[in-house]
XYZ file of C-alpha atoms in Angstrom:
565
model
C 0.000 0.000 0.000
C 1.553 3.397 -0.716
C 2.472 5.117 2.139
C 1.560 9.003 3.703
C 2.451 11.611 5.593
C -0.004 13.034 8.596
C 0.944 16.348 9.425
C -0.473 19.535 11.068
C -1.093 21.807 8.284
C -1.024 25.195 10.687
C 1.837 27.211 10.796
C 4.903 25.758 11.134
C 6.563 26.476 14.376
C 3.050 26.656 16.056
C 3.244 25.520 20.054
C 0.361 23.574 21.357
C -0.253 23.798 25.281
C 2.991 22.384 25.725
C 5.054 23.127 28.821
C 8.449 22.260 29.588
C 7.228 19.791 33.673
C 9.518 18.216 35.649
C 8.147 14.936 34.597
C 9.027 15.904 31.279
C 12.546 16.475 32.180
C 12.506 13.329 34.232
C 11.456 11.577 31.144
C 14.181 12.984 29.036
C 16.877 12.207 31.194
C 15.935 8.499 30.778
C 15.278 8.757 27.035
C 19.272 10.600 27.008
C 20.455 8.001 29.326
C 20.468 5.697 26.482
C 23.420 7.150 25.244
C 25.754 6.078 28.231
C 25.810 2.742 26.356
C 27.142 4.074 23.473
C 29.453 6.706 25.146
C 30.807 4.159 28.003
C 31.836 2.061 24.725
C 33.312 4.593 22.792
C 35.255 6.064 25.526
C 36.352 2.602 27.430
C 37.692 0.749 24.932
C 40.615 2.867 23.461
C 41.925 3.434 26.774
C 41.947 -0.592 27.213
C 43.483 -1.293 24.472
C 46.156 1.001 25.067
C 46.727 -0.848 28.418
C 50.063 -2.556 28.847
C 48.510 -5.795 30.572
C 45.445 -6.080 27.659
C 48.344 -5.957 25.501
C 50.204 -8.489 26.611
C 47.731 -10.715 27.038
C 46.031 -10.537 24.114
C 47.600 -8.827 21.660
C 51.576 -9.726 21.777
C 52.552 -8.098 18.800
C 51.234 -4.654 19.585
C 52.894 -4.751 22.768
C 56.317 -5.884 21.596
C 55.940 -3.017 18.651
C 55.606 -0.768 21.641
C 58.403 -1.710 23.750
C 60.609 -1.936 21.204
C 59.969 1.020 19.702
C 58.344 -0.432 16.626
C 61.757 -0.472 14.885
C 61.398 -4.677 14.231
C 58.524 -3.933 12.373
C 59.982 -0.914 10.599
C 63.417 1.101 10.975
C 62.260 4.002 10.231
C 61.318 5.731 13.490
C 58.736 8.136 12.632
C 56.759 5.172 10.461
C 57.338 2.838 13.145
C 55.459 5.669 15.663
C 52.720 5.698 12.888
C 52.798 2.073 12.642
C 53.228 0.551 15.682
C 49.051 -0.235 16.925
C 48.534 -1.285 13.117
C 47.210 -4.681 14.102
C 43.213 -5.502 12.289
C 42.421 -8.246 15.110
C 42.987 -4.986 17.603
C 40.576 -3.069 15.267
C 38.361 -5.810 15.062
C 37.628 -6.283 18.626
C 36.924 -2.191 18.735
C 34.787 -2.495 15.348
C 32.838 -5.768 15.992
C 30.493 -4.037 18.293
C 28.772 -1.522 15.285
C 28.001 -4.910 12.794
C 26.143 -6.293 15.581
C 24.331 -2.630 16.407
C 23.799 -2.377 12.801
C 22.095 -5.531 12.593
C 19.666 -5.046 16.362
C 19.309 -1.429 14.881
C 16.994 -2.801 11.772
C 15.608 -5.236 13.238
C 14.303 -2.900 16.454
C 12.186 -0.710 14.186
C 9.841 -3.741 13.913
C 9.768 -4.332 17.357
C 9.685 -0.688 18.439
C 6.581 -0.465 16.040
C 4.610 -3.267 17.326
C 5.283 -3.368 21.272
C 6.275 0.097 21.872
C 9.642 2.519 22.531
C 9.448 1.122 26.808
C 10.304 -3.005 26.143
C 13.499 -2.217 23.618
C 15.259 0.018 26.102
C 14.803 -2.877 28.956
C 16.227 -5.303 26.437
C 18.851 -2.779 25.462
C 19.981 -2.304 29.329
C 19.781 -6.221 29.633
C 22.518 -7.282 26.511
C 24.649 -4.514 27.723
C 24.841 -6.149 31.269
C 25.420 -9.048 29.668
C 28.179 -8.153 27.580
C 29.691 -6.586 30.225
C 30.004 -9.703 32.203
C 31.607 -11.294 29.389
C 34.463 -8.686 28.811
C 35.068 -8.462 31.987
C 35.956 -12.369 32.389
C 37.719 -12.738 29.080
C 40.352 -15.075 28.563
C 40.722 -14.868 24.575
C 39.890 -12.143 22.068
C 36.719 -14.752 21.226
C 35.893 -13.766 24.222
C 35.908 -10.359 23.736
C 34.756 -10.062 20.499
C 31.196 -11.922 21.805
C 31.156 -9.250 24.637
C 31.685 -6.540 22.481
C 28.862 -8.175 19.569
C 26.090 -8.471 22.751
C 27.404 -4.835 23.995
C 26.296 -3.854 20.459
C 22.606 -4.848 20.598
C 22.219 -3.170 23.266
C 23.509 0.118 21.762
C 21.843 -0.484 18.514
C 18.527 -1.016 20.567
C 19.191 2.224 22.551
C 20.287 4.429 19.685
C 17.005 3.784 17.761
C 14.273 3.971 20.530
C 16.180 7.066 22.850
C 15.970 9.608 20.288
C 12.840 8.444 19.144
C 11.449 8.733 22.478
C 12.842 12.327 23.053
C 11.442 13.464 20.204
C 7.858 12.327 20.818
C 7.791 13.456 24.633
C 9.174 16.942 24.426
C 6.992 20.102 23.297
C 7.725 20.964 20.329
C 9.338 24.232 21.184
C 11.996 22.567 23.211
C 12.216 19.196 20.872
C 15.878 20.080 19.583
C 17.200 20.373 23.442
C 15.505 17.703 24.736
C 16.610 15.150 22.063
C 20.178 16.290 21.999
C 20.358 15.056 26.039
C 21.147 11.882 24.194
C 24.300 12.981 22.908
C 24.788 15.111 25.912
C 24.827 11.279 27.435
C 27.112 10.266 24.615
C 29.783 12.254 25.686
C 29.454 12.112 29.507
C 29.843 8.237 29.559
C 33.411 9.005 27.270
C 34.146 11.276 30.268
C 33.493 8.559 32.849
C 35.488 6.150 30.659
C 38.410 8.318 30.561
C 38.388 9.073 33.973
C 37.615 4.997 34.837
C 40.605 4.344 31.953
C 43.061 6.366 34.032
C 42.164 5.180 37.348
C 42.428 1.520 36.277
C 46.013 1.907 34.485
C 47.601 2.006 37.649
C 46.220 -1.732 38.770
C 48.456 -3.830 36.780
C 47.362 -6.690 35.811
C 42.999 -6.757 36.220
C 42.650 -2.985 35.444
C 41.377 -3.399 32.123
C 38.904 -6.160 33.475
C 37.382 -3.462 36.166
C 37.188 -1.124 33.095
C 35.457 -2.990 30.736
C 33.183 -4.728 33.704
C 31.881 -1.242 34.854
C 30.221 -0.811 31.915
C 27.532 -2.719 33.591
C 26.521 0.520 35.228
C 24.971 2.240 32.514
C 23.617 -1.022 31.110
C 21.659 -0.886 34.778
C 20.857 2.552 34.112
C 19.178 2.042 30.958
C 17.459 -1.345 32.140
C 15.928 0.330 35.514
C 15.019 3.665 33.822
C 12.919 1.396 30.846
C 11.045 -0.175 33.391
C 9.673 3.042 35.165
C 9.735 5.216 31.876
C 5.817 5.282 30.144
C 5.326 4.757 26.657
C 5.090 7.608 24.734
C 1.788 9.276 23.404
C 2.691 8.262 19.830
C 3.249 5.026 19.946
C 0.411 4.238 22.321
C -1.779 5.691 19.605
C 0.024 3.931 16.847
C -0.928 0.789 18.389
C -4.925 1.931 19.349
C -4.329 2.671 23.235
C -6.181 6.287 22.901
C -7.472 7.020 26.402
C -3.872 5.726 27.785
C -2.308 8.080 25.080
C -4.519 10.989 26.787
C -3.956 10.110 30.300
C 0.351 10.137 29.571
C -0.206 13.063 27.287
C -2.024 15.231 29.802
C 0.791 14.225 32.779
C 3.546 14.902 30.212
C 1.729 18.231 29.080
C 1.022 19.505 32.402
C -2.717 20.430 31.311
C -5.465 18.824 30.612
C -5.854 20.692 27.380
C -4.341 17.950 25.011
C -6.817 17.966 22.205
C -4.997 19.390 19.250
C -1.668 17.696 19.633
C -3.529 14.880 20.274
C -5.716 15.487 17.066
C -2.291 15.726 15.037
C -0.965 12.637 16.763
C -4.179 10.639 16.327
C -4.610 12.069 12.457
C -0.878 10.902 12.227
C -1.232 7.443 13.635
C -4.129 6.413 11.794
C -1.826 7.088 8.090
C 0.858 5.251 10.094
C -1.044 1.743 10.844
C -2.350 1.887 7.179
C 1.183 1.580 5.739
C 1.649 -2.423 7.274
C 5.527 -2.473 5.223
C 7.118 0.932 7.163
C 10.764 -0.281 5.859
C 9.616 -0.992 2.616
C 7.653 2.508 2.008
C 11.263 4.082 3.753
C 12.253 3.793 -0.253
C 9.313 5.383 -1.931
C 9.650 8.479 -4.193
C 7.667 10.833 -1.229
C 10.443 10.037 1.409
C 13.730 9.657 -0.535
C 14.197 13.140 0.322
C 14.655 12.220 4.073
C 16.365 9.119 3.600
C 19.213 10.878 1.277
C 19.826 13.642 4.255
C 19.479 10.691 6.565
C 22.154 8.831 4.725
C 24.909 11.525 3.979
C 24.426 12.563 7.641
C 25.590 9.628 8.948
C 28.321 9.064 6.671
C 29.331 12.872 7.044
C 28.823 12.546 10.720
C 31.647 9.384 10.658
C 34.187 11.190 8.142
C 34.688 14.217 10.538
C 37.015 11.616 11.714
C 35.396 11.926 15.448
C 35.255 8.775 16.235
C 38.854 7.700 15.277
C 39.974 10.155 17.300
C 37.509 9.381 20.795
C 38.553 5.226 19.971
C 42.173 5.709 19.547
C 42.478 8.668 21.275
C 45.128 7.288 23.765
C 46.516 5.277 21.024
C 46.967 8.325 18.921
C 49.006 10.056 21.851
C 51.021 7.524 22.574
C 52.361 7.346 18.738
C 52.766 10.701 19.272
C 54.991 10.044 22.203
C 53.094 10.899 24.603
C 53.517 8.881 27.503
C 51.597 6.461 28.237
C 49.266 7.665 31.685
C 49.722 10.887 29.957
C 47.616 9.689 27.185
C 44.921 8.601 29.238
C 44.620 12.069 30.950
C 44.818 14.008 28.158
C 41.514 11.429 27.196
C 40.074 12.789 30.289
C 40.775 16.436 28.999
C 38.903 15.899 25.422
C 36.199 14.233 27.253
C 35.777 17.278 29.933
C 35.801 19.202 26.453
C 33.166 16.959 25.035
C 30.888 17.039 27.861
C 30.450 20.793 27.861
C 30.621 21.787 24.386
C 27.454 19.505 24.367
C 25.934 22.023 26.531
C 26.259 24.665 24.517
C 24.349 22.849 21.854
C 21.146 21.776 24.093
C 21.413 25.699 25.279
C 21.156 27.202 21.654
C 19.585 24.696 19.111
C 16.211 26.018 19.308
C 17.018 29.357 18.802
C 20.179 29.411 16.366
C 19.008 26.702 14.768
C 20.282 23.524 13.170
C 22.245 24.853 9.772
C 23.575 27.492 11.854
C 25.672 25.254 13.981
C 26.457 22.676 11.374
C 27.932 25.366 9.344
C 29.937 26.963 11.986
C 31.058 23.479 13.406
C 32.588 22.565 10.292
C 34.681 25.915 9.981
C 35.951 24.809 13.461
C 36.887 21.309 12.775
C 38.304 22.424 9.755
C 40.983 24.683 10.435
C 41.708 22.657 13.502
C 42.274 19.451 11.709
C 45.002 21.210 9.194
C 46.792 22.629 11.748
C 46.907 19.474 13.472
C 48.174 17.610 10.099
C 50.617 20.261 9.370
C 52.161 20.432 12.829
C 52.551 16.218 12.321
C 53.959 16.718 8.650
C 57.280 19.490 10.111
C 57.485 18.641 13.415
C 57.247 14.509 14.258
C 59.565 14.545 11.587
C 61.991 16.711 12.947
C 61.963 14.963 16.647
C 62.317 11.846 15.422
C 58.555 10.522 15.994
C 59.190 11.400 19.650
C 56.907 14.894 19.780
C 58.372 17.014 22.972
C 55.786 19.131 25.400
C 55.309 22.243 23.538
C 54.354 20.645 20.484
C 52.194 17.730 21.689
C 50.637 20.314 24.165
C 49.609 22.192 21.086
C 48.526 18.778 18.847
C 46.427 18.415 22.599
C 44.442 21.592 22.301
C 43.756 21.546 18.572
C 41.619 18.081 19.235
C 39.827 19.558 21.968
C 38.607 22.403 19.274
C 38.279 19.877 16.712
C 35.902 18.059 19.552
C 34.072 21.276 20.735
C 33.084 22.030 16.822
C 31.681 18.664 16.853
C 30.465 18.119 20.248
C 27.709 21.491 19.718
C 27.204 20.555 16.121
C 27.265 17.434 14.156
C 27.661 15.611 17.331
C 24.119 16.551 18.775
C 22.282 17.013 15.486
C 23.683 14.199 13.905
C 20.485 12.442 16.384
C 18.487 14.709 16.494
C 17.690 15.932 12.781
C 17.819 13.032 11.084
C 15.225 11.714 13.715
C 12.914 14.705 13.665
C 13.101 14.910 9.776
C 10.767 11.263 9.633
C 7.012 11.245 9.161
C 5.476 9.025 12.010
C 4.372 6.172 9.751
C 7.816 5.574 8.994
C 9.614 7.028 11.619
C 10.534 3.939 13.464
C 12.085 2.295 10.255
C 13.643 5.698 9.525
C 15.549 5.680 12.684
C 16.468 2.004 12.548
C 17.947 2.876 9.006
C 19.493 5.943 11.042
C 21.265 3.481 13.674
C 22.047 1.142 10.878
C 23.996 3.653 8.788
C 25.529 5.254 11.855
C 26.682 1.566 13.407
C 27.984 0.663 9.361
C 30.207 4.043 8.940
C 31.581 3.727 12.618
C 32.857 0.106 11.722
C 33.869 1.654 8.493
C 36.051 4.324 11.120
C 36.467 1.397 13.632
C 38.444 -0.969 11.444
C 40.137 1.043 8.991
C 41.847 4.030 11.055
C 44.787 2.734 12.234
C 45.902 1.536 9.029
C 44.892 4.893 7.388
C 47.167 6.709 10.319
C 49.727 4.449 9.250
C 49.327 5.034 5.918
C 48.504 8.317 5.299
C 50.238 9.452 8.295
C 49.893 13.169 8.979
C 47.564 13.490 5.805
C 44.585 11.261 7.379
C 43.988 14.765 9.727
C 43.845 16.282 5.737
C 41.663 13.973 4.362
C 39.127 14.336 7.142
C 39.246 17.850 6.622
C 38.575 17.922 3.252
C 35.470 15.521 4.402
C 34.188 18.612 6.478
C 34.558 21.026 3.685
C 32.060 19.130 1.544
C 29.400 18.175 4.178
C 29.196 21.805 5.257
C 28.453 22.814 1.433
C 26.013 19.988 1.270
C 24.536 21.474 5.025
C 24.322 24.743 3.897
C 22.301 24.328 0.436
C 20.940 21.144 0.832
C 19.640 20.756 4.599
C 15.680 22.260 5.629
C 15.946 24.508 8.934
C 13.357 22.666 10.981
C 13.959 24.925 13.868
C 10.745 25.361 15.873
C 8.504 23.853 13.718
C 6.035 21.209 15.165
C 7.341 17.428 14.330
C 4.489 16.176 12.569
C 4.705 19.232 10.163
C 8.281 19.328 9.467
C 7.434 17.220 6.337
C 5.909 20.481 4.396
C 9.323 22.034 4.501
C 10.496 19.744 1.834
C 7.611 20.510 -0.304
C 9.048 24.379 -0.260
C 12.543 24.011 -0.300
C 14.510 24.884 -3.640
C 16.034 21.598 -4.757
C 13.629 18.782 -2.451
C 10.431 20.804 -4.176
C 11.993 19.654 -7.400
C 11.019 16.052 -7.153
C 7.305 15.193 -8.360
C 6.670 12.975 -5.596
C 7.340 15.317 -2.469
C 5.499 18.718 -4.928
C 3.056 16.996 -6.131
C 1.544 15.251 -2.840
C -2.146 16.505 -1.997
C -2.971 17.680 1.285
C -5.900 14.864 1.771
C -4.810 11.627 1.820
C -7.597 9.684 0.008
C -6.694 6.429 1.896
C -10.149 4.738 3.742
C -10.588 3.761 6.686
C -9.759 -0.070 6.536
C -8.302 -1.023 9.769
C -9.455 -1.142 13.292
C -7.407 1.720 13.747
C -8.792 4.148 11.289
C -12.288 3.175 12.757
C -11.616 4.103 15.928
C -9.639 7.123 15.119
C -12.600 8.246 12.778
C -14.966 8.226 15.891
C -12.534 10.136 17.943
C -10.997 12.530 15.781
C -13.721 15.000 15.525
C -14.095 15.017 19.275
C -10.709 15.907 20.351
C -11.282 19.207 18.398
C -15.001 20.351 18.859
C -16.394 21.631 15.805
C -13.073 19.949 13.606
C -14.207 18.529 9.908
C -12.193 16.246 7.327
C -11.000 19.537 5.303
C -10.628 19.453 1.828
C -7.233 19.760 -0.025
C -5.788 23.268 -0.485
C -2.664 24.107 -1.760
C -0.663 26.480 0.064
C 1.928 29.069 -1.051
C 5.507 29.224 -0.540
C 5.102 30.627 2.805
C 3.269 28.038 4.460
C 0.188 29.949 4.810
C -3.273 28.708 3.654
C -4.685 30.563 0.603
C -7.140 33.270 0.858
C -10.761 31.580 1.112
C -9.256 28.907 2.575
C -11.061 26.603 5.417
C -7.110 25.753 7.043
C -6.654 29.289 7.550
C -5.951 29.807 11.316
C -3.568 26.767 11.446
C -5.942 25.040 14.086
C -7.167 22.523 11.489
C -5.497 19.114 10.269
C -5.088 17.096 7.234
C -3.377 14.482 6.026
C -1.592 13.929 3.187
């Protein structure tokens, strides 16, 4: 059946009775505490690997490269520095992780859709205990590669439903905050991990078995918070449970006065459970428009080259010769950096807006990442692949910019817009693809930057740079703002953006969908529609102008009305 779009056809950016409870905040500290699985993983595992005693035990050769200065494996000294973690079972064991969240990332879109956003985040928090018992007792890299597999389902899981969730529970108004908490998350569980990381280096031979078995923290986090966290208004109407969809609504809302979001939601909901294939309609002409921007975002996101620098992070010092508890702390510094740059992004989103910081993020990374290249090309050369203070000092501060750009840009948005971009009947596959594409270019990252930064040497910091310069063209002409403007309607600002407009499929749609009223669902939301907004009728289509507005003579004018289309 060909799929829809539900949307509020008032003016975009309008605010329903919305207001920013402590129940809502509650709620969106749980939804953001999803991403303590991902950033506990991210963070944890390049300082472990970079551990002496995890190195000796399971990876020989990397440890023997390292106290022998690398010069078996190659005489020259400043390759050898390059060279010396270039080992793919290493970058296996860090990669595995993202195949197995790509995989639980797909296939939790079906599950999300049928049972709700509540039972994947307890299974999410319950495979990332798991794995963390596993790690922690590992006595081969099997071992560890099975940890790190279950540790992925549970952040595939998480990544999918969190963001999801954030985005259906906040008010509108506050929507690009509220969802970025998850990132927020992100980044404070690499600051734990850095700071657990250092404190374990100094227990010899079981630190890296503390460090990887703590991760069963946030795993409990998750778990407990899924169990006490309700469903959210959307999906409860998505799967028929209206009165329960009120009742949360209302206690979310802080009023009583629910009807016209709920209207929208219902309107929404009813388009969603007539499209039965959500992952199969993902590909049809009306939504390629999101799934291209959803696509490119996550690749883009990747080929900053922020992840290869938060994974090997100590790894990267220490071929920089850096020592190697030095390395660790300055891990701890980028992830102090991390933690509040986020900030800054959950404090202006919704009122700078998404392109803004996207734009400006990438100048940042930019000239931080050639200045960090250059320094490598003239200097490690000249020291012999041994960098002194004043010159790894520097190398030090130019990642922390290079992290701030991304931490209050691409970092946070990378979730959020791609997430709020999704109409609701497909919204659940949408995200799954999101995780899936995200999990697929962070392998991608995962197994291939070592032997890039032995390859490539100083030039990798080039090519990633060069990366930036494109996706910030591609931001800047390509990319809707959908600051302020109410989630179920973001849709229309495809329809009257330059290029997007182009396409028949997303101009051409008409504002009624003529779809009937063939499931149990569409019954019922039929015979409570009209309700929830005394005096509301099934409108007929109008086209609008450019500026979102209905036309003179128009029945939608007033943006109180809905359609669907």
């Amino acid at each position: 059946m060909a799929g829809a779009v539900a949307v509020s056809v008032g003016k975009p950016g309008k605010r329903y009775n919305a207001k920013m409870t402590a129940y809502v905040w509650f709620l969106c500290l749980i939804g953001g505490s999803g991403g303590l699985l991902l950033g506990y993983d991210n963070g944890v595992i390049g300082g472990v690997t970079s551990m002496e005693a995890f190195q000796y035990k399971f990876f020989r050769g990397v440890y023997d490269a390292k106290e022998l200065g690398g010069f078996h494996v190659n005489p020259n000294p400043v390759k050898a520095a390059y060279c010396s973690y270039n080992n793919q079972v290493l970058q296996l064991v860090v990669s595995s992780l993202y195949i197995s969240a790509l995989f639980s990332g797909i296939i939790a879109s079906k599950f999300a859709r049928m049972y709700g956003r509540k039972p994947v985040n307890v299974v999410a928090g319950a495979f990332f205990i798991v794995g963390a018992g596993i790690l922690a007792g590992a006595v081969d890299v099997a071992m560890l590669v099975v940890g790190r597999i279950l540790l992925g389902v549970g952040v595939g899981l998480c990544s999918l439903v969190m963001p999801m969730y954030n985005a259906e529970v906040a008010p509108p108004h506050l929507r690009g905050g509220m969802n970025i908490l998850f990132q927020w998350f992100v980044t404070f569980g690499i600051l734990c991990a850095g700071l657990i990381n250092y404190g374990c280096d100094f227990i010899d031979t079981w630190g890296w078995r503390l460090a990887l078995g703590l991760a069963v923290v946030p795993g409990a986090i998750v778990f407990l918070g899924g169990l006490v966290m309700p469903e959210s208004p959307s999906s409860l109407i998505e799967r028929g449970h209206f009165e329960k969809a009120r009742v949360v609504l209302a206690k979310i809302r802080g009023t009583n006065d629910v009807d016209e979001e709920l209207a929208d939601i219902t309107e929404a909901a009813r388009i969603s459970n007539l499209a039965p294939h959500p992952m199969r309609n993902l590909f049809k002409p009306q939504y390629r428009p999101q799934l291209t921007i959803s696509l490119l975002f996550m690749m883009f996101q990747q080929f900053t080259g922020i992840n290869a620098i938060i994974f090997y992070a100590p790894v990267l010092f220490n071929s920089i010769g850096s020592g190697h508890t030095a390395s660790l702390l300055n891990t701890v510094i980028i992830g102090a950096v991390n933690v509040l740059s986020t900030v800054v992004a959950i404090l202006v989103v919704d009122r700078l807006g998404r392109k803004f910081l996207l734009i400006a993020g990438v100048v940042q990374m930019v000239i931080a990442e050639i200045v960090v290249g250059i320094t490598l090309k003239y200097e490690f050369v000249k020291y012999a692949g041994q960098l002194p203070n004043g010159p790894s000092i520097g190398i030090l501060v130019c990642i922390c910019v290079f992290i701030a750009g991304f931490a209050w840009s691409w970092g946070p948005i990378g979730w959020l817009y791609p997430t709020e971009i999704q109409p609701l009947e497909v919204r659940a596959a949408a995200c799954s693809f999101n995780v899936a594409m995200n999990m697929l270019f962070t392998f991608v990252i995962g197994q291939c930057f070592v032997t890039m930064l032995c390859t490539m040497e100083w030039g990798v910091f080039l090519f990633f740079a060069g990366m930036c310069v494109i996706m910030g063209l591609w931001a800047a002409l390509l990319l809707p703002e959908t600051k302020g403007v109410e989630i179920e309607s973001v849709f229309r600002l495809f329809q009257n953006h330059w290029f997007w407009s182009k396409f028949p499929a997303v101009k051409n749609m008409s504002a009624v969908s003529s779809l009937p009223y063939n499931t149990k669902m569409g019954t019922e939301a039929n015979a409570i529609g009209p309700a929830l907004v005394p005096g509301a009728a099934r409108l007929s289509a109008q086209p609008l102008p450019h500026n979102g507005n209905a036309t003179n003579g128009s029945p939608l004018v007033g943006g109180n009305s809905k359609t669907v289309i």
